[in-house]
């Protein structure tokens, strides 16, 4: 039977000459980075020459230089930090679970890797949904939604504090059932690599069967919209099937207004990273019963204490109409 572990280790041999601690996830990031920047350049050139896409806001160009530089700065620092934190903390923590608490040992074959990938996709759906519905996780994820321009550089806009927030915890079940941590992170990296290519206005709707099964540019444009009908929808990474199963799917049917409803207007990467953490801390420090103060950590981001004014901080709150579940920001 084909042993994917041995094949992947052999493929990484050249990277080990540069860094003996390199793992599959880091190598994939190294390989894909030039591809990402090349695709950005091609997309920028395309929209520089072409007419505005039909689903774009008439007031906003597809690319804004300062906005794209913000996204690339955030993404560059995130990538460097992630490599360090994965090697120093995440892999050891996952390794401890694998060594001492795994239920079984699953050999990495093409079939088992497919099962792993589907499992990681489900874990990603849980992480992404929690990142919109639990304020602690939203404090990190809000960074990704901060751009008002949908293009490939928006995919690079990531929080430096994802590891601190605990995003890696959502993938521990795959380690617990018996998949090696490096394999789990490799599957996640492939998933995230795929997602880079859905951050675009260049591609319209695809074949109905593809739109039925996969996360597509159309589905992800809706996810990034601050239109009331698009908020808290389309959490899938590679697939859209879990959104369809769990009632979080929405079709892209109207022009998408990108960004946060209560937009943060700054180019300071530190404030772009920290603004929602600061807002949550201020809410925690407001006088009141301890239970209600602590609830700001795990309640939905739009949650307010019973006596709170409607003008309280809501960084992605809708100022027009509440969502059906009475939530006004993801």
Coordinates of C-alpha atoms in Angstrom, one line a residue:
X1 CA 0.0 0.0 0.0
X2 CA 1.3 3.5 -0.8
X3 CA 2.8 5.2 2.2
X4 CA 2.2 8.9 1.9
X5 CA 4.3 9.7 5.0
X6 CA 7.5 8.3 3.4
X7 CA 6.8 10.1 0.1
X8 CA 6.2 13.4 1.8
X9 CA 9.3 13.1 4.0
X10 CA 11.4 12.3 0.9
X11 CA 9.9 15.3 -0.9
X12 CA 10.9 17.6 2.0
X13 CA 14.6 16.5 2.0
X14 CA 15.7 19.6 0.1
X15 CA 14.0 21.9 2.6
X16 CA 15.7 20.1 5.5
X17 CA 19.1 21.3 4.1
X18 CA 17.9 24.8 4.8
X19 CA 16.1 24.1 8.1
X20 CA 16.3 20.7 9.7
X21 CA 13.1 21.4 11.7
X22 CA 10.9 22.1 8.7
X23 CA 7.7 20.3 8.6
X24 CA 5.1 19.6 5.9
X25 CA 3.0 22.7 6.7
X26 CA 6.0 25.0 6.5
X27 CA 7.2 23.5 3.3
X28 CA 3.8 24.0 1.7
X29 CA 3.8 27.7 2.7
X30 CA 7.3 28.2 1.2
X31 CA 6.2 26.6 -2.1
X32 CA 2.9 28.5 -2.4
X33 CA 4.1 32.0 -1.4
X34 CA 5.5 32.9 -4.9
X35 CA 2.4 31.4 -6.5
X36 CA 0.2 33.7 -4.3
X37 CA 2.2 36.8 -5.2
X38 CA 2.2 35.9 -8.9
X39 CA -1.6 35.4 -8.9
X40 CA -2.0 38.8 -7.1
X41 CA 0.0 40.5 -9.8
X42 CA -2.0 38.9 -12.6
X43 CA -5.3 39.8 -11.0
X44 CA -4.2 43.4 -10.4
X45 CA -3.1 43.7 -14.0
X46 CA -6.4 42.2 -15.2
X47 CA -8.6 44.7 -13.3
X48 CA -6.3 47.5 -14.2
X49 CA -7.1 46.8 -17.9
X50 CA -10.7 45.5 -17.5
X51 CA -14.0 47.2 -16.6
X52 CA -15.3 47.0 -13.1
X53 CA -16.8 43.6 -12.2
X54 CA -20.6 43.5 -12.1
X55 CA -20.7 42.7 -8.4
X56 CA -18.4 45.4 -7.3
X57 CA -19.4 48.5 -5.4
X58 CA -19.6 51.5 -7.8
X59 CA -17.7 53.6 -5.2
X60 CA -14.8 51.2 -4.7
X61 CA -12.1 49.9 -7.0
X62 CA -11.2 46.2 -6.8
X63 CA -7.6 47.2 -5.7
X64 CA -6.5 49.9 -3.4
X65 CA -2.7 50.1 -2.9
X66 CA -2.7 51.1 0.7
X67 CA -5.3 48.5 1.6
X68 CA -3.4 45.7 -0.2
X69 CA -0.2 46.7 1.5
X70 CA -2.0 46.5 4.9
X71 CA -3.2 43.0 4.0
X72 CA 0.2 41.8 2.8
X73 CA 1.9 43.3 5.9
X74 CA -0.5 41.5 8.2
X75 CA -0.1 38.3 6.2
X76 CA 3.7 38.4 6.1
X77 CA 4.0 38.8 9.9
X78 CA 1.3 36.2 10.5
X79 CA 3.2 33.7 8.3
X80 CA 6.5 34.3 10.1
X81 CA 4.9 34.1 13.6
X82 CA 2.9 31.0 12.7
X83 CA 6.0 29.1 11.6
X84 CA 7.6 29.9 14.9
X85 CA 4.6 29.3 17.1
X86 CA 3.7 26.0 15.3
X87 CA 7.2 24.7 15.9
X88 CA 7.5 26.0 19.4
X89 CA 4.0 25.4 20.8
X90 CA 1.4 23.9 18.5
X91 CA 3.3 20.8 17.3
X92 CA 4.5 19.9 20.8
X93 CA 1.0 20.3 22.2
X94 CA -0.5 18.2 19.5
X95 CA 2.4 15.7 19.8
X96 CA 1.6 15.3 23.5
X97 CA -2.0 14.5 22.7
X98 CA -0.9 12.1 19.9
X99 CA 1.7 10.3 22.2
X100 CA -0.4 10.0 25.3
X101 CA -4.1 10.1 24.4
X102 CA -4.7 9.0 20.8
X103 CA -7.3 6.3 20.4
X104 CA -5.5 4.6 17.5
X105 CA -2.7 5.0 15.0
X106 CA -3.8 5.7 11.5
X107 CA -1.4 5.1 8.7
X108 CA -1.3 7.8 6.1
X109 CA -2.5 6.4 2.8
X110 CA -4.4 8.2 -0.1
X111 CA -7.7 6.9 1.3
X112 CA -6.9 7.8 5.0
X113 CA -5.6 11.2 3.9
X114 CA -8.9 11.9 2.1
X115 CA -10.7 11.0 5.4
X116 CA -8.4 13.3 7.2
X117 CA -9.0 16.1 4.8
X118 CA -12.8 15.8 5.2
X119 CA -12.4 15.7 9.0
X120 CA -10.2 18.8 8.9
X121 CA -12.8 20.5 6.7
X122 CA -15.4 19.8 9.3
X123 CA -13.1 21.1 12.1
X124 CA -12.5 24.2 10.0
X125 CA -16.2 24.8 9.7
X126 CA -16.5 24.6 13.5
X127 CA -13.6 26.9 14.0
X128 CA -14.9 29.4 11.4
X129 CA -18.4 29.4 12.8
X130 CA -17.1 29.8 16.4
X131 CA -14.9 32.7 15.1
X132 CA -18.1 34.6 14.1
X133 CA -20.3 33.6 17.0
X134 CA -17.9 33.6 20.1
X135 CA -16.4 37.0 20.8
X136 CA -13.0 35.6 22.0
X137 CA -12.4 34.0 18.7
X138 CA -14.0 36.9 16.8
X139 CA -11.3 39.2 18.3
X140 CA -8.8 37.4 16.2
X141 CA -10.9 36.7 13.1
X142 CA -12.2 40.2 12.7
X143 CA -8.8 41.2 11.2
X144 CA -9.6 39.0 8.1
X145 CA -12.9 40.9 7.5
X146 CA -11.4 44.3 7.8
X147 CA -10.8 45.0 4.1
X148 CA -13.4 46.8 2.0
X149 CA -11.9 45.4 -1.2
X150 CA -12.3 41.9 -2.4
X151 CA -9.2 40.6 -4.1
X152 CA -6.5 38.0 -3.6
X153 CA -4.6 40.2 -1.1
X154 CA -7.6 40.1 1.2
X155 CA -6.8 36.4 1.7
X156 CA -3.5 37.4 3.2
X157 CA -5.1 39.6 5.8
X158 CA -4.8 37.4 8.9
X159 CA -4.5 38.0 12.7
X160 CA -1.2 37.7 14.4
X161 CA -3.0 36.3 17.5
X162 CA -4.8 33.3 16.0
X163 CA -2.5 30.9 18.0
X164 CA -3.0 32.9 21.2
X165 CA -6.8 32.8 20.6
X166 CA -6.7 29.0 20.3
X167 CA -7.6 28.3 16.7
X168 CA -5.4 25.1 16.7
X169 CA -7.6 23.6 19.4
X170 CA -10.3 22.9 16.9
X171 CA -8.1 20.4 15.1
X172 CA -7.1 18.3 18.1
X173 CA -9.9 15.8 17.6
X174 CA -8.2 14.6 14.4
X175 CA -5.0 14.0 16.4
X176 CA -6.9 12.4 19.2
X177 CA -8.5 9.8 16.8
X178 CA -5.0 8.8 15.5
X179 CA -3.7 11.1 12.8
X180 CA -0.1 12.4 13.1
X181 CA 0.0 16.2 14.0
X182 CA 2.1 17.0 10.9
X183 CA -0.4 15.3 8.7
X184 CA -3.3 17.3 10.3
X185 CA -1.5 20.6 9.8
X186 CA -0.6 19.6 6.2
X187 CA -4.3 19.0 5.4
X188 CA -5.2 22.3 7.0
X189 CA -2.5 24.1 5.0
X190 CA -3.9 22.6 1.8
X191 CA -7.4 23.7 2.9
X192 CA -6.1 27.3 3.6
X193 CA -4.2 27.3 0.3
X194 CA -7.4 26.5 -1.6
X195 CA -9.2 29.3 0.2
X196 CA -6.7 31.9 -1.1
X197 CA -8.2 31.4 -4.6
X198 CA -11.8 32.1 -3.6
X199 CA -11.0 35.7 -2.5
X200 CA -11.6 37.3 -5.9
X201 CA -14.2 39.2 -8.0
X202 CA -12.5 37.9 -11.2
X203 CA -14.5 34.6 -11.2
X204 CA -18.3 34.6 -11.5
X205 CA -20.5 31.6 -10.7
X206 CA -19.2 28.3 -11.8
X207 CA -21.0 25.1 -12.9
X208 CA -24.0 24.4 -10.7
X209 CA -22.5 21.1 -9.5
X210 CA -19.3 22.9 -8.4
X211 CA -21.4 25.6 -6.6
X212 CA -23.4 22.8 -4.9
X213 CA -20.4 21.1 -3.4
X214 CA -17.4 23.4 -3.2
X215 CA -16.7 26.8 -1.6
X216 CA -16.4 29.0 -4.6
X217 CA -15.5 32.7 -5.2
X218 CA -19.3 33.5 -5.3
X219 CA -20.0 31.8 -2.0
X220 CA -17.0 33.4 -0.3
X221 CA -17.8 36.9 -1.6
X222 CA -21.1 36.6 0.2
X223 CA -19.3 35.5 3.3
X224 CA -17.3 38.7 3.3
X225 CA -20.3 40.9 2.8
X226 CA -21.7 43.2 5.4
X227 CA -25.1 43.2 3.8
X228 CA -27.6 41.9 6.4
X229 CA -28.5 38.8 4.4
X230 CA -24.8 37.8 4.1
X231 CA -23.7 38.1 7.7
X232 CA -22.8 34.8 9.5
X233 CA -23.0 32.7 6.3
X234 CA -20.9 30.4 4.2
X235 CA -18.3 29.2 6.7
X236 CA -16.9 26.4 4.6
X237 CA -13.2 26.1 3.6
X238 CA -13.0 23.9 0.6
X239 CA -16.5 22.6 0.7
X240 CA -19.9 24.3 1.2
X241 CA -21.7 21.1 2.1
X242 CA -21.6 21.7 5.9
X243 CA -23.2 25.1 5.4
X244 CA -26.0 23.5 3.4
X245 CA -26.4 20.8 6.1
X246 CA -26.4 23.2 9.1
X247 CA -28.4 26.1 7.7
X248 CA -25.6 28.6 7.3
X249 CA -25.6 28.8 3.5
X250 CA -26.6 31.8 1.5
X251 CA -26.5 32.4 -2.3
X252 CA -24.8 35.5 -3.7
X253 CA -27.8 37.3 -5.1
X254 CA -27.1 41.0 -4.6
X255 CA -24.1 43.2 -4.9
X256 CA -21.7 42.6 -2.0
X257 CA -20.7 45.4 0.3
X258 CA -17.4 44.2 1.7
X259 CA -15.9 44.9 5.1
X260 CA -17.1 45.6 8.6
X261 CA -20.4 47.4 9.2
X262 CA -18.7 49.6 11.8
X263 CA -15.5 49.9 9.8
X264 CA -12.1 50.4 11.5
X265 CA -10.4 53.1 9.5
X266 CA -6.7 52.8 10.1
X267 CA -3.6 51.5 8.4
X268 CA -1.8 50.8 11.6
X269 CA -1.2 47.0 11.6
X270 CA -1.1 46.8 15.4
X271 CA -4.5 48.5 15.8
X272 CA -5.9 46.4 13.0
X273 CA -4.8 43.4 15.0
X274 CA -5.8 44.6 18.5
X275 CA -8.8 46.9 18.2
X276 CA -11.5 44.2 19.0
X277 CA -9.4 42.8 21.9
X278 CA -9.3 46.3 23.3
X279 CA -13.1 46.7 22.8
X280 CA -13.8 43.4 24.5
X281 CA -11.5 44.3 27.4
X282 CA -13.3 47.6 27.9
X283 CA -16.6 45.7 28.0
X284 CA -15.2 43.3 30.6
X285 CA -14.1 46.2 32.7
X286 CA -17.4 48.0 32.8
X287 CA -19.1 47.8 36.2
X288 CA -21.7 45.1 36.7
X289 CA -22.2 41.5 37.9
X290 CA -19.2 39.4 37.3
X291 CA -21.2 36.7 35.4
X292 CA -22.4 39.3 32.9
X293 CA -19.0 40.9 32.6
X294 CA -17.4 37.5 31.8
X295 CA -20.1 36.6 29.3
X296 CA -18.4 39.1 26.9
X297 CA -15.8 36.4 26.4
X298 CA -18.0 33.7 25.0
X299 CA -21.3 35.4 24.0
X300 CA -21.8 36.4 20.4
X301 CA -20.0 39.5 19.5
X302 CA -23.2 41.6 19.2
X303 CA -24.4 40.5 22.7
X304 CA -25.0 43.4 25.1
X305 CA -25.9 43.3 28.8
X306 CA -29.6 43.7 29.5
X307 CA -29.1 47.4 30.5
X308 CA -26.5 48.3 27.8
X309 CA -27.2 51.1 25.5
X310 CA -27.6 50.2 21.8
X311 CA -24.7 52.5 21.0
X312 CA -22.3 50.0 22.7
X313 CA -19.3 48.8 20.8
X314 CA -20.3 46.4 17.9
X315 CA -17.5 46.2 15.5
X316 CA -19.4 44.4 12.8
X317 CA -22.9 45.3 13.9
X318 CA -25.6 46.0 11.3
X319 CA -27.0 49.5 11.6
X320 CA -30.0 48.7 9.5
X321 CA -31.9 45.6 10.5
X322 CA -31.1 42.7 12.9
X323 CA -30.5 39.2 11.6
X324 CA -33.2 36.6 12.1
X325 CA -31.6 35.4 15.3
X326 CA -31.3 39.0 16.5
X327 CA -27.6 39.2 15.8
X328 CA -26.2 42.3 14.2
X329 CA -22.6 41.3 13.4
X330 CA -20.6 38.1 12.9

